[in-house]
Amino acid sequence: MNGCWIDDVRPYIANAAVFIAPLRAGSGTKIKVLNAMAQSKAVVTTSVGAEGIDATRGEEIVVADAPAEFADETVFLLQNPDLVQSIGAKARQLIEEKYDWRIIERDIHELYKKLSPNYLQFAFL
């Protein structure tokens, strides 16, 4: 399989005006979408691309499933840089509040504590 290996996608995302992820298949949380949101990018994706991400449509992420709608939303954002900046800033804030590893770790520890009163005896903290 011929392909291009990129060691670090962050510079490419940083140079993009809008991050698009027209995903049609897949399962679980899409890390590429979270990464773009963490870089304060407005993301246009499909319902599949937004699966597992607790974001408000039109506020922290743009979701469009039909090809024409997807293209229209992308062009609209490209023509409205203030909106792109606003969505990107809200996306970054969401990442900091819900998807930062420190937040996730805290939530997992709290869940384990609720499930097992002896959890702290066995936890590797």
mmCIF file of C-alpha atoms in Angstrom:
data_model
loop_
_atom_site.group_PDB
_atom_site.id
_atom_site.type_symbol
_atom_site.label_atom_id
_atom_site.label_comp_id
_atom_site.label_asym_id
_atom_site.label_seq_id
_atom_site.Cartn_x
_atom_site.Cartn_y
_atom_site.Cartn_z
ATOM 1 C CA MET A 1 0.000 0.000 0.000
ATOM 2 C CA ASN A 2 1.436 3.340 -1.014
ATOM 3 C CA GLY A 3 0.823 6.179 1.352
ATOM 4 C CA CYS A 4 2.232 9.137 3.091
ATOM 5 C CA TRP A 5 3.369 8.929 6.693
ATOM 6 C CA ILE A 6 3.078 12.105 8.724
ATOM 7 C CA ASP A 7 4.921 12.198 12.030
ATOM 8 C CA ASP A 8 2.855 15.050 13.439
ATOM 9 C CA VAL A 9 -0.487 16.244 12.064
ATOM 10 C CA ARG A 10 -0.670 19.295 14.325
ATOM 11 C CA PRO A 11 1.071 21.718 11.929
ATOM 12 C CA TYR A 12 -1.327 20.721 9.147
ATOM 13 C CA ILE A 13 -4.345 21.205 11.395
ATOM 14 C CA ALA A 14 -2.931 24.518 12.657
ATOM 15 C CA ASN A 15 -2.715 25.817 9.078
ATOM 16 C CA ALA A 16 -6.275 24.785 8.221
ATOM 17 C CA ALA A 17 -9.085 27.320 8.382
ATOM 18 C CA VAL A 18 -11.635 24.568 9.113
ATOM 19 C CA PHE A 19 -11.169 20.881 9.915
ATOM 20 C CA ILE A 20 -13.435 18.586 7.931
ATOM 21 C CA ALA A 21 -14.069 14.937 8.737
ATOM 22 C CA PRO A 22 -16.655 13.546 6.296
ATOM 23 C CA LEU A 23 -16.747 10.144 8.008
ATOM 24 C CA ARG A 24 -19.301 7.637 6.782
ATOM 25 C CA ALA A 25 -18.253 4.585 8.811
ATOM 26 C CA GLY A 26 -16.528 3.790 12.057
ATOM 27 C CA SER A 27 -17.303 3.350 15.702
ATOM 28 C CA GLY A 28 -16.299 4.911 18.969
ATOM 29 C CA THR A 29 -15.005 8.369 19.626
ATOM 30 C CA LYS A 30 -13.125 9.885 16.719
ATOM 31 C CA ILE A 31 -9.797 11.020 18.152
ATOM 32 C CA LYS A 32 -8.967 13.028 15.015
ATOM 33 C CA VAL A 33 -12.023 15.202 15.671
ATOM 34 C CA LEU A 34 -11.092 15.704 19.336
ATOM 35 C CA ASN A 35 -7.531 16.594 18.310
ATOM 36 C CA ALA A 36 -8.765 19.263 15.919
ATOM 37 C CA MET A 37 -11.129 20.639 18.552
ATOM 38 C CA ALA A 38 -8.225 20.739 21.030
ATOM 39 C CA GLN A 39 -6.402 22.923 18.512
ATOM 40 C CA SER A 40 -9.330 25.359 18.545
ATOM 41 C CA LYS A 41 -10.523 24.389 15.094
ATOM 42 C CA ALA A 42 -14.089 24.571 13.912
ATOM 43 C CA VAL A 43 -14.934 21.032 12.860
ATOM 44 C CA VAL A 44 -17.422 20.002 10.186
ATOM 45 C CA THR A 45 -18.195 16.310 10.408
ATOM 46 C CA THR A 46 -20.977 13.795 9.983
ATOM 47 C CA SER A 47 -23.097 12.192 12.687
ATOM 48 C CA VAL A 48 -20.669 9.272 12.531
ATOM 49 C CA GLY A 49 -17.738 11.648 13.105
ATOM 50 C CA ALA A 50 -19.466 13.240 16.083
ATOM 51 C CA GLU A 51 -20.346 9.927 17.773
ATOM 52 C CA GLY A 52 -19.134 9.774 21.345
ATOM 53 C CA ILE A 53 -18.364 13.492 21.526
ATOM 54 C CA ASP A 54 -20.551 15.440 23.919
ATOM 55 C CA ALA A 55 -20.618 18.621 21.834
ATOM 56 C CA THR A 56 -23.512 20.918 21.025
ATOM 57 C CA ARG A 57 -24.183 21.038 17.296
ATOM 58 C CA GLY A 58 -23.721 24.499 15.876
ATOM 59 C CA GLU A 59 -21.908 25.671 19.002
ATOM 60 C CA GLU A 60 -18.818 23.476 19.419
ATOM 61 C CA ILE A 61 -19.100 21.331 16.298
ATOM 62 C CA VAL A 62 -20.930 21.422 12.960
ATOM 63 C CA VAL A 63 -22.637 18.216 11.856
ATOM 64 C CA ALA A 64 -23.952 17.587 8.356
ATOM 65 C CA ASP A 65 -24.688 14.220 6.798
ATOM 66 C CA ALA A 66 -25.893 14.947 3.253
ATOM 67 C CA PRO A 67 -23.043 15.762 0.853
ATOM 68 C CA ALA A 68 -24.575 19.062 -0.308
ATOM 69 C CA GLU A 69 -25.284 20.131 3.278
ATOM 70 C CA PHE A 70 -21.731 19.184 4.282
ATOM 71 C CA ALA A 71 -20.302 21.298 1.474
ATOM 72 C CA ASP A 72 -22.652 24.206 2.247
ATOM 73 C CA GLU A 73 -21.686 24.202 5.935
ATOM 74 C CA THR A 74 -17.979 24.113 5.077
ATOM 75 C CA VAL A 75 -18.245 26.975 2.583
ATOM 76 C CA PHE A 76 -20.375 28.985 5.010
ATOM 77 C CA LEU A 77 -17.710 28.655 7.687
ATOM 78 C CA LEU A 78 -14.934 29.580 5.274
ATOM 79 C CA GLN A 79 -16.873 32.752 4.459
ATOM 80 C CA ASN A 80 -17.402 33.583 8.156
ATOM 81 C CA PRO A 81 -14.051 33.654 9.963
ATOM 82 C CA ASP A 82 -15.542 35.174 13.121
ATOM 83 C CA LEU A 83 -17.898 32.206 13.415
ATOM 84 C CA VAL A 84 -14.990 29.826 12.772
ATOM 85 C CA GLN A 85 -13.056 31.447 15.595
ATOM 86 C CA SER A 86 -16.062 31.311 17.941
ATOM 87 C CA ILE A 87 -16.785 27.636 17.263
ATOM 88 C CA GLY A 88 -13.090 26.806 17.574
ATOM 89 C CA ALA A 89 -12.813 28.600 20.924
ATOM 90 C CA LYS A 90 -15.903 26.810 22.252
ATOM 91 C CA ALA A 91 -14.541 23.496 20.976
ATOM 92 C CA ARG A 92 -11.259 24.064 22.826
ATOM 93 C CA GLN A 93 -13.137 24.975 26.007
ATOM 94 C CA LEU A 94 -15.184 21.766 25.726
ATOM 95 C CA ILE A 95 -11.995 19.725 25.365
ATOM 96 C CA GLU A 96 -10.475 21.375 28.433
ATOM 97 C CA GLU A 97 -13.621 20.795 30.505
ATOM 98 C CA LYS A 98 -14.539 17.249 29.447
ATOM 99 C CA TYR A 99 -11.767 15.548 27.498
ATOM 100 C CA ASP A 100 -8.521 16.606 29.162
ATOM 101 C CA TRP A 101 -6.711 13.490 30.407
ATOM 102 C CA ARG A 102 -6.679 14.875 33.957
ATOM 103 C CA ILE A 103 -10.471 15.229 33.879
ATOM 104 C CA ILE A 104 -10.940 11.763 32.412
ATOM 105 C CA GLU A 105 -8.589 10.248 34.994
ATOM 106 C CA ARG A 106 -10.459 11.957 37.835
ATOM 107 C CA ASP A 107 -13.814 10.739 36.494
ATOM 108 C CA ILE A 108 -12.550 7.171 36.135
ATOM 109 C CA HIS A 109 -11.194 7.155 39.693
ATOM 110 C CA GLU A 110 -14.513 8.490 40.989
ATOM 111 C CA LEU A 111 -16.403 5.800 39.098
ATOM 112 C CA TYR A 112 -14.153 3.057 40.440
ATOM 113 C CA LYS A 113 -14.553 4.376 43.972
ATOM 114 C CA LYS A 114 -18.331 4.151 43.610
ATOM 115 C CA LEU A 115 -18.135 0.624 42.194
ATOM 116 C CA SER A 116 -15.706 -0.763 44.725
ATOM 117 C CA PRO A 117 -15.218 0.513 48.263
ATOM 118 C CA ASN A 118 -11.795 -1.221 48.302
ATOM 119 C CA TYR A 119 -10.649 0.422 45.068
ATOM 120 C CA LEU A 120 -8.054 2.683 46.686
ATOM 121 C CA GLN A 121 -6.306 -0.330 48.243
ATOM 122 C CA PHE A 122 -5.532 -1.637 44.766
ATOM 123 C CA ALA A 123 -5.191 1.557 42.729
ATOM 124 C CA PHE A 124 -1.868 2.536 41.268
ATOM 125 C CA LEU A 125 -1.951 6.279 41.798
#
